[in-house]
CSV table of C-alpha atoms and ligand atoms in Angstrom, one decimal:
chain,number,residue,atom,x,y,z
C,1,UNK,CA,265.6,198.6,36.0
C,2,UNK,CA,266.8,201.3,38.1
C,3,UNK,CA,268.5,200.4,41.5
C,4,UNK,CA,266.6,201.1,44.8
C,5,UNK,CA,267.7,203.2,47.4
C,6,UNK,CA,266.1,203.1,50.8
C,7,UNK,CA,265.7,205.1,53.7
C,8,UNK,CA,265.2,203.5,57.1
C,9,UNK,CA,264.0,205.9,60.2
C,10,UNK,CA,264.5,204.7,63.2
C,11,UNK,CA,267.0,202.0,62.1
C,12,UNK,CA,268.6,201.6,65.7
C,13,UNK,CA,265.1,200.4,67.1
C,14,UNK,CA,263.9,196.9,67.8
C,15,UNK,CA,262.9,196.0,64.4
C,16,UNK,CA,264.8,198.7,62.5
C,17,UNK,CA,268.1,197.3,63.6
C,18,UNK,CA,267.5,193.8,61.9
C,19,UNK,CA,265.4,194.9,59.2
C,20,UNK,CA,268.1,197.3,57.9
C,21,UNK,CA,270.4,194.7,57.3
C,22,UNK,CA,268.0,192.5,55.8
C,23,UNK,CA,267.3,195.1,53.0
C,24,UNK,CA,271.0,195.7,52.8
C,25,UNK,CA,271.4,191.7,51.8
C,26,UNK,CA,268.1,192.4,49.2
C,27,UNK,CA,269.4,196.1,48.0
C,28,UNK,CA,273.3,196.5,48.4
C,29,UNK,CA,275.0,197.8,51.2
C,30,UNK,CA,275.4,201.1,49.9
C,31,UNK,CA,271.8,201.4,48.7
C,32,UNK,CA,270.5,201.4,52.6
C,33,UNK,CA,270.8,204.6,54.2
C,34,UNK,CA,270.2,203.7,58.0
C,35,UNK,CA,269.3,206.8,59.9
C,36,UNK,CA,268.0,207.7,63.8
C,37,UNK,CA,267.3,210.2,66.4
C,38,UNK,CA,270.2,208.6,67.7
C,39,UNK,CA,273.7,207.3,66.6
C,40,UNK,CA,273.0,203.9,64.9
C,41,UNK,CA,276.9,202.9,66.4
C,42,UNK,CA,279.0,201.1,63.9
C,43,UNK,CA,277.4,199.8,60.7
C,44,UNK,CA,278.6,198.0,57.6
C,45,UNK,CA,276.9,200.9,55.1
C,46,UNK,CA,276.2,204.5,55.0
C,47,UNK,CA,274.0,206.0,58.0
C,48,UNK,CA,272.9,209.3,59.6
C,49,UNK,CA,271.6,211.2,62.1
C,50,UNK,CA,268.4,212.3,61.3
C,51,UNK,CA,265.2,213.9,63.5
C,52,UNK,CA,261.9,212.5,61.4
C,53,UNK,CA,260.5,215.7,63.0
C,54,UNK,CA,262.6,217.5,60.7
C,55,UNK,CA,260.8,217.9,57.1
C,56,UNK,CA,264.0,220.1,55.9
C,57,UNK,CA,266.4,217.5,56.8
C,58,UNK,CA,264.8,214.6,55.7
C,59,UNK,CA,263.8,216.4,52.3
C,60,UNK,CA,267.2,216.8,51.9
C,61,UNK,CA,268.8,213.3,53.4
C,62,UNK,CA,266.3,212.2,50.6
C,63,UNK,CA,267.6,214.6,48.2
C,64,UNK,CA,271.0,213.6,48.9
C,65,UNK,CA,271.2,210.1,49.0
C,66,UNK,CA,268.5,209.8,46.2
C,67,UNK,CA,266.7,208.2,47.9
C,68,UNK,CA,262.9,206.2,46.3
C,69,UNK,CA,261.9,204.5,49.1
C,70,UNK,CA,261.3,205.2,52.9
C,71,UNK,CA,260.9,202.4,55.8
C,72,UNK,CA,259.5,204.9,58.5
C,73,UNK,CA,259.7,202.6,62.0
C,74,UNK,CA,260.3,205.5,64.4
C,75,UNK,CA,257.5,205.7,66.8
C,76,UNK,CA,257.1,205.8,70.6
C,77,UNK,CA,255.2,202.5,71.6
C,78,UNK,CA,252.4,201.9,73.6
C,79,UNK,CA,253.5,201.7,77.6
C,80,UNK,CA,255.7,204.7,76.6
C,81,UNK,CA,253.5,206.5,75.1
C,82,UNK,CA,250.6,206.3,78.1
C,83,UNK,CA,253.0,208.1,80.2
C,84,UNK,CA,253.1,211.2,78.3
C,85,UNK,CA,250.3,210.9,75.7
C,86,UNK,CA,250.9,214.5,74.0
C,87,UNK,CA,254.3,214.0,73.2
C,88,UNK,CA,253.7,210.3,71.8
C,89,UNK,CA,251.2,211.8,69.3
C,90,UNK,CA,253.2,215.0,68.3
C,91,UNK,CA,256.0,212.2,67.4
C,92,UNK,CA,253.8,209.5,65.7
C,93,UNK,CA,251.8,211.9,63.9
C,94,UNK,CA,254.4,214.9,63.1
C,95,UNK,CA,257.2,212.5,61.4
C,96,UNK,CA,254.6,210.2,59.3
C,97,UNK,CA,253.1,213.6,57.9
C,98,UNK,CA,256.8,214.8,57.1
C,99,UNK,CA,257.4,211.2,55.6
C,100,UNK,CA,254.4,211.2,53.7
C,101,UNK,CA,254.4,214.7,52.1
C,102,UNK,CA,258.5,214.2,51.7
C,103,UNK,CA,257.4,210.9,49.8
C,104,UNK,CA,254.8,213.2,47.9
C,105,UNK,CA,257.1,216.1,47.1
C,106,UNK,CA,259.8,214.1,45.7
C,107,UNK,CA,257.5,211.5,44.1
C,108,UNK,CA,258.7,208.0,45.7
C,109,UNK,CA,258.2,204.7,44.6
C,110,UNK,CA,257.4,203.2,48.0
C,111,UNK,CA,257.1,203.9,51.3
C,112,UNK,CA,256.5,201.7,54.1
C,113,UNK,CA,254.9,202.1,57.7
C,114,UNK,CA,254.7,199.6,60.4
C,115,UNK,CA,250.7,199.7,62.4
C,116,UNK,CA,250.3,197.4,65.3
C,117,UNK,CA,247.3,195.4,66.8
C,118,UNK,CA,247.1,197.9,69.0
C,119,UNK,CA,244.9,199.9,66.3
C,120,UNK,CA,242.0,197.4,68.1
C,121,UNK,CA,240.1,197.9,71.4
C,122,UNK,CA,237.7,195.5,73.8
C,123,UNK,CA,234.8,196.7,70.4
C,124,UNK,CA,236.6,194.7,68.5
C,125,UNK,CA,236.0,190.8,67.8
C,126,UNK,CA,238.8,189.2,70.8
C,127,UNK,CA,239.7,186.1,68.8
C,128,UNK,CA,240.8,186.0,65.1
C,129,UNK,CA,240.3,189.8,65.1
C,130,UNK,CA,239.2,190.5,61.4
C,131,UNK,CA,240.7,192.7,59.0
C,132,UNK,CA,237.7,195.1,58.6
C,133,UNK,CA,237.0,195.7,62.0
C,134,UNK,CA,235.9,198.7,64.2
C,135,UNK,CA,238.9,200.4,65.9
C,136,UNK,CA,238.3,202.0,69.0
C,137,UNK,CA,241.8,201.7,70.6
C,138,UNK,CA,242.8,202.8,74.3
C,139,UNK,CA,246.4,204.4,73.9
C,140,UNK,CA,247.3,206.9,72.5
C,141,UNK,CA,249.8,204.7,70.4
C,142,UNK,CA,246.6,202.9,68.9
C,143,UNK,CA,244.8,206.3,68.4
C,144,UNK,CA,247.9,207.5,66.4
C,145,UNK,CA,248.4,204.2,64.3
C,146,UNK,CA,244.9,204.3,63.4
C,147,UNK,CA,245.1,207.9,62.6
C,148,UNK,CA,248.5,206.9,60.7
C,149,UNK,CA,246.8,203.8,58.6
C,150,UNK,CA,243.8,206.9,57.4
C,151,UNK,CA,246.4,209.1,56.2
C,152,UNK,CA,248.4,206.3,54.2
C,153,UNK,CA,245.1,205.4,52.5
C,154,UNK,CA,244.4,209.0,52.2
C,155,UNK,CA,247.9,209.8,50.4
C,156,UNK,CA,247.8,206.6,48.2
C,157,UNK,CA,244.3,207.7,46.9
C,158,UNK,CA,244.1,210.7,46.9
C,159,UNK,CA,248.1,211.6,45.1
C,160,UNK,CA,249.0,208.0,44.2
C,161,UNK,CA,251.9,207.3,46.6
C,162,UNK,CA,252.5,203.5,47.1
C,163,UNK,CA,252.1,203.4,51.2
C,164,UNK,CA,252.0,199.9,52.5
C,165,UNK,CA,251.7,198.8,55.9
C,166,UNK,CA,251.2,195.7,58.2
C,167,UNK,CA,249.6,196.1,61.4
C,168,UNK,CA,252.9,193.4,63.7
C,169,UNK,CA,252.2,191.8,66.4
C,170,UNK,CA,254.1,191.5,69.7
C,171,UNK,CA,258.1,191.2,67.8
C,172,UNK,CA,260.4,188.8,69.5
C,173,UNK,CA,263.6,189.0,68.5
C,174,UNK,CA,267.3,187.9,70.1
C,175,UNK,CA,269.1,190.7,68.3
C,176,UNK,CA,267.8,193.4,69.6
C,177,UNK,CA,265.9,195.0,72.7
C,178,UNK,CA,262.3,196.7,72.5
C,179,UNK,CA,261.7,200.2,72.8
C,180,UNK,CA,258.6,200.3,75.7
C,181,UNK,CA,255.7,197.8,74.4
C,182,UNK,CA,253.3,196.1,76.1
C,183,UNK,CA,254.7,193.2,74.5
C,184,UNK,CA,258.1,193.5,75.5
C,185,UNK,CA,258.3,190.9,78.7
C,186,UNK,CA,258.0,188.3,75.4
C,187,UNK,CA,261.7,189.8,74.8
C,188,UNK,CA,262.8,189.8,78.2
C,189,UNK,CA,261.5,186.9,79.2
C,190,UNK,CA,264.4,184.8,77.4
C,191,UNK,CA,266.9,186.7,78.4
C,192,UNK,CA,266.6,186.0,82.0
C,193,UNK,CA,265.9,182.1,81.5
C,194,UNK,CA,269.1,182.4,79.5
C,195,UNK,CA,270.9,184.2,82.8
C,196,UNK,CA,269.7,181.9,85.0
C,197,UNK,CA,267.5,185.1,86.6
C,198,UNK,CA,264.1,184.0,88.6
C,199,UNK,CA,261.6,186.6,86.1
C,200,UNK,CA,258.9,188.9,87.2
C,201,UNK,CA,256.1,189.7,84.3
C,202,UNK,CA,254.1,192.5,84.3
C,203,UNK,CA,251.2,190.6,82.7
C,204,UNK,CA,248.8,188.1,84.4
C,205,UNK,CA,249.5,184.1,83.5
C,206,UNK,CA,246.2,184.3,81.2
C,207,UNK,CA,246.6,187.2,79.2
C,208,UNK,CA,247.3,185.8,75.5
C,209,UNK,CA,248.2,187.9,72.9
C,210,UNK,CA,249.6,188.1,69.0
C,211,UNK,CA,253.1,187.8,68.5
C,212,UNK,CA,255.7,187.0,65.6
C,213,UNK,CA,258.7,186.1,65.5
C,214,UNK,CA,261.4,188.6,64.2
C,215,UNK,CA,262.3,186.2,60.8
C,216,UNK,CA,259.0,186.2,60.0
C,217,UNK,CA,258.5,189.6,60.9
C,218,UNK,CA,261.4,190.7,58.2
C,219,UNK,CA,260.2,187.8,55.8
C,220,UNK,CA,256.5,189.7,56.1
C,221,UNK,CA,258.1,193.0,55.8
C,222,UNK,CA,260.0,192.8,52.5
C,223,UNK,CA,257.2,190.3,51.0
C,224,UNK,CA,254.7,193.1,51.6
C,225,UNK,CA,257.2,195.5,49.8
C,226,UNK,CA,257.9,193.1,46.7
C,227,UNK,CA,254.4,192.4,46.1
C,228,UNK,CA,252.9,193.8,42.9
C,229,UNK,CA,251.0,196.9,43.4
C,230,UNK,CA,247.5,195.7,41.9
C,231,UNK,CA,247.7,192.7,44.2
C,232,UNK,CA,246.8,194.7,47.3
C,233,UNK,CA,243.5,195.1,48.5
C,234,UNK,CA,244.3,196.9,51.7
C,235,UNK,CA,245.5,200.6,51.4
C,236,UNK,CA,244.9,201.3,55.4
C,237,UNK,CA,247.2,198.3,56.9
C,238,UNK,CA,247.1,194.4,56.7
C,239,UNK,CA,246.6,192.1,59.9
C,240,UNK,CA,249.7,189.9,60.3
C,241,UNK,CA,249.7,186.8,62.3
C,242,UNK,CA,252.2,184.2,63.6
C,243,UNK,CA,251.4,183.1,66.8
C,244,UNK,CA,249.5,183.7,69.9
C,245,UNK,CA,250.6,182.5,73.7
C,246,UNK,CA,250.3,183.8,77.6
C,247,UNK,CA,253.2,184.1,79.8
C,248,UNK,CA,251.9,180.8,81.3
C,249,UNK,CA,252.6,179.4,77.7
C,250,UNK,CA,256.1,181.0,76.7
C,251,UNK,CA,257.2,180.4,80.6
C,252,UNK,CA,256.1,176.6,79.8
C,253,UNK,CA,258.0,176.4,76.3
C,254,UNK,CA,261.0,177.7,77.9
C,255,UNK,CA,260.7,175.1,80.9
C,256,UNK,CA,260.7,172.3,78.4
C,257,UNK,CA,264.2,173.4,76.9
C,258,UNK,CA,265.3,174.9,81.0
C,259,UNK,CA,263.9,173.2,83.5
C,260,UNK,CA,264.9,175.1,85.8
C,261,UNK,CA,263.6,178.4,85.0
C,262,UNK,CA,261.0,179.9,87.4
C,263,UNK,CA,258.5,183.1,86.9
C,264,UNK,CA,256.1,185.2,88.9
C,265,UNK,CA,253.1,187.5,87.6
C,266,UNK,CA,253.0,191.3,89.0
C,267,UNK,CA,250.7,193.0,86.6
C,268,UNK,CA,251.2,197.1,86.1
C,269,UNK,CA,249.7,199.7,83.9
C,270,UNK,CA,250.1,197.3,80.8
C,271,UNK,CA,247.5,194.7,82.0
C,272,UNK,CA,245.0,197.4,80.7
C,273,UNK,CA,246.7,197.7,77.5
C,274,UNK,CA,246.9,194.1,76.8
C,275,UNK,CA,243.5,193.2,78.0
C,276,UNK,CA,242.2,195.7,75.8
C,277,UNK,CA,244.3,194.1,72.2
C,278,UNK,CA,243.0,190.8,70.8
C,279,UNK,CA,244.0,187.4,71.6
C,280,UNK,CA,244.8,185.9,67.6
C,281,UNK,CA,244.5,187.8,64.4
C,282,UNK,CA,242.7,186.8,61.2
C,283,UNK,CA,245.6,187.3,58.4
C,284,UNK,CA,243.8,186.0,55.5
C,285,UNK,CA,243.7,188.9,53.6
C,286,UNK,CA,247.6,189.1,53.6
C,287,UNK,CA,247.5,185.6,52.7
C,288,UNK,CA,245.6,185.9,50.1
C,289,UNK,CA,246.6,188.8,48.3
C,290,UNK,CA,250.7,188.6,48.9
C,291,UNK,CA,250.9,184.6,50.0
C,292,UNK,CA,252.2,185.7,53.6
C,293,UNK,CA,252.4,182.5,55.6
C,294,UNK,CA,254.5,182.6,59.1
C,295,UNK,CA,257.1,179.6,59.7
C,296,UNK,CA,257.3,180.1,63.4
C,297,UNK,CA,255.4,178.2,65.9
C,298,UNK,CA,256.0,179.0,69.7
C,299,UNK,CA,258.3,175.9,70.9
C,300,UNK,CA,260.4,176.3,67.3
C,301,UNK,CA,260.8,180.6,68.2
C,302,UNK,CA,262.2,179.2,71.8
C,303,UNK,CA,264.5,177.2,71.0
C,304,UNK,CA,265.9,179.6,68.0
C,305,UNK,CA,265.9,182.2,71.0
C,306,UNK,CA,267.5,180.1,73.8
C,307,UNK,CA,270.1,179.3,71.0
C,308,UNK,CA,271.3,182.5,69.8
C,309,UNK,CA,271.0,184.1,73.4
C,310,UNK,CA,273.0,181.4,74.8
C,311,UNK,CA,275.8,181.9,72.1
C,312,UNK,CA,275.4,185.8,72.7
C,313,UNK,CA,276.2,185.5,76.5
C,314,UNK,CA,279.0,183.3,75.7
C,315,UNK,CA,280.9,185.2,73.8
N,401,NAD,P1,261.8,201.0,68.9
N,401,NAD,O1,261.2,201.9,69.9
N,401,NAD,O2,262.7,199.9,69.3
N,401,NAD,O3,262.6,201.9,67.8
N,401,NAD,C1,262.2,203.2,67.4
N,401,NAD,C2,263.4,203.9,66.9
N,401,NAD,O4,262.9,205.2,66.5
N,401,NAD,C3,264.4,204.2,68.0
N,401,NAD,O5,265.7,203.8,67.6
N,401,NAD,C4,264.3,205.7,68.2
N,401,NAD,O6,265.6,206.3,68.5
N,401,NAD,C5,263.8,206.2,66.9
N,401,NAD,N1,263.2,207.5,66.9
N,401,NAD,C6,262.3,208.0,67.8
N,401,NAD,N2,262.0,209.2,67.5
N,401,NAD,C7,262.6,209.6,66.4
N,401,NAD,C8,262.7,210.7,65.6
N,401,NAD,N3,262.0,211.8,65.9
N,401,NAD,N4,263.4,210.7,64.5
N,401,NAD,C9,264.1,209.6,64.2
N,401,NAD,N5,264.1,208.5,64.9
N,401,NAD,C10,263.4,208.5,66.0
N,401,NAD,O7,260.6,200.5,68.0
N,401,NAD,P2,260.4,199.2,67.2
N,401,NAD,O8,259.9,198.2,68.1
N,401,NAD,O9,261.6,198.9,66.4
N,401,NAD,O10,259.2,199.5,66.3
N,401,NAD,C11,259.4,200.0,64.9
N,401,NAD,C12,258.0,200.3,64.4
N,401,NAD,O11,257.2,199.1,64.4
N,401,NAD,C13,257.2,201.3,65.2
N,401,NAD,O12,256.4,202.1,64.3
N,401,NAD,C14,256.3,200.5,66.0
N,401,NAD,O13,255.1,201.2,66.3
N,401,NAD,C15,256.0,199.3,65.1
N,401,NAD,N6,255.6,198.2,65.8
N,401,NAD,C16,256.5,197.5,66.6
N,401,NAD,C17,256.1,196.4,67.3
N,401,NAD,C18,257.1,195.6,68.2
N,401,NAD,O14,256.6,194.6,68.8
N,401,NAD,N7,258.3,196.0,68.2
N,401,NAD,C19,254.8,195.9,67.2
N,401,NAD,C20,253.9,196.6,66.4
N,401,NAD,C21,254.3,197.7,65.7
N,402,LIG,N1,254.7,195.6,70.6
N,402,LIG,C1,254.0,196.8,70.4
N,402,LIG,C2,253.7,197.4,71.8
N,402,LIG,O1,253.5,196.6,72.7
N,402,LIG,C3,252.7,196.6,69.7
N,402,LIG,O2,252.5,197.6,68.8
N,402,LIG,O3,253.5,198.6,71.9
């Protein structure tokens, strides 16, 4: 069977930074081109600086490295992208069209492309948010991803090219920071319980949402991407569940593991974005056609969290 070789935009993101070395454990180092709009910084295996906005360069990059499979992660998020909504569309939109028709033109095996609960709006059912469901989202982030999620259908029906795609959650991860979500505070939150910092969310106490935690993120990922073709059902992007809390909740779980730890709630701009995203996901679909299952429950992500965070200020 012929080796894969993978492309990763946006590998020096939140997830991209984690996931990369994930596939480099599954592929081979040297099979795991990471690239970015910016210098990934050191790296175990070959990398580049590449603009996704770029269809020359990434044609060639792909060209190059012979490359059969892109992971395309670059995207600006949701809070980011409310502050200059033109811009976060030209970027969202402009590099998944040059990844798609690159993936077209040189005939890949796979590509992959990360939507996000925000592709839902207040419409939409608020708990266990269905798979089939309307999507009338209030970013611009969720108006591109839903946008994004046609066109994958679009290129895998219309010319055959194996687009897959799960729509994350909120990502919590200790390796890495996120790149200006609404669910970022979930992030941040640890680090200052970890520094012994008093924390200020920008979400109310009440306001749950989906998250996942970044093992089960990556375990998701790749079992998406392993799954026989003719066992997917869903050609636009699968819901993905792991876990749904408040701030009330994770401030509680971390107060159980450091007492001392104390937060306040100022909400901002995001409020609106989060009150307008569901509260749980229905996953069944993914479960049933690629066995996803997550392994993370919110107390058990805390204490993995305070753990490695803990060692990582340490040292
Ligand atoms: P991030 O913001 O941390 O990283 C994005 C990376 O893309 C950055 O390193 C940035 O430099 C790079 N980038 C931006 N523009 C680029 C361009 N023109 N060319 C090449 N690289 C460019 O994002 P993330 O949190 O790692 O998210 C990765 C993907 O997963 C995104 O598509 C995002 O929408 C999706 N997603 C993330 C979450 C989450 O909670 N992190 C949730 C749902 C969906
Ligand atoms: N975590 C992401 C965000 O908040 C969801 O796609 O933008």
């Amino acid at each position: 069977m012929k080796q894969d070789r993978i492309l990763i935009i946006g590998a020096g993101g939140q997830i991209g930074a984690v996931l990369t070395e994930s596939l480099r454990t599954a592929h081979g180092t040297d099979n795991v081109v990471a690239t970015d709009l910016r210098d990934p910084g050191p790296q175990n295996g070959p990398t580049q600086v590449l603009d996704a906005l770029d269809m020359q360069a990434l044609g060639e990059a792909v060209q190059h490295w012979g490359i059969n499979q892109i992971y395309h992660l670059a995207a600006i998020l949701s809070a980011t992208g409310e502050k200059d909504p033109m811009r976060a569309w030209d970027i969202n939109m402009r590099s998944l069209f040059n990844v798609l028709e690159v993936g077209r033109q040189a005939g890949l095996a796979k590509i992959y492309f990360p939507s996000s609960i925000a592709v839902f709006g207040r419409e939409a059912a608020h708990y266990q948010t269905p798979q089939h469901e309307v999507l009338i989202p209030e970013t611009v982030y969720g108006i591109s991803k839903v946008a994004g999620e046609n066109w994958a259908n679009y290129y895998f029906r219309r010319y055959g090219l194996d687009v897959r795609s799960l729509r994350y959650p909120g990502i919590i991860g200790y390796q890495s920071m996120p790149g200006g979500g609404t669910t970022d505070y979930a992030v941040d939150i640890y680090h200052y319980a970890v520094k012994k910092q008093h924390f200020e969310c920008f979400l109310g106490p009440e306001t749950s949402l989906p998250m996942l935690y970044m093992p089960d993120a990556i375990r998701a990922t790749l079992g998406l991407m392993e799954a026989p073709a003719d066992r997917l059902t869903v050609r636009t992007s699968y819901n993905l569940a792991g876990m749904s809390f408040t701030p009330a909740e994770i401030a509680a779980s971390i107060q159980q593991q450091a007492p001392g730890f104390t937060i306040s709630y100022k909400p901002d701009f995001r409020q609106a974005i989060a009150d307008s995203w569901p509260a749980s996901i229905d996953d069944s679909a993914a479960r049933h056609d690629w066995g996803w299952k997550p392994e993370y429950d919110l107390d058990a992500m805390t204490k993995d969290m305070l753990l490695h965070l803990e060692q990582q200020y340490r040292s």
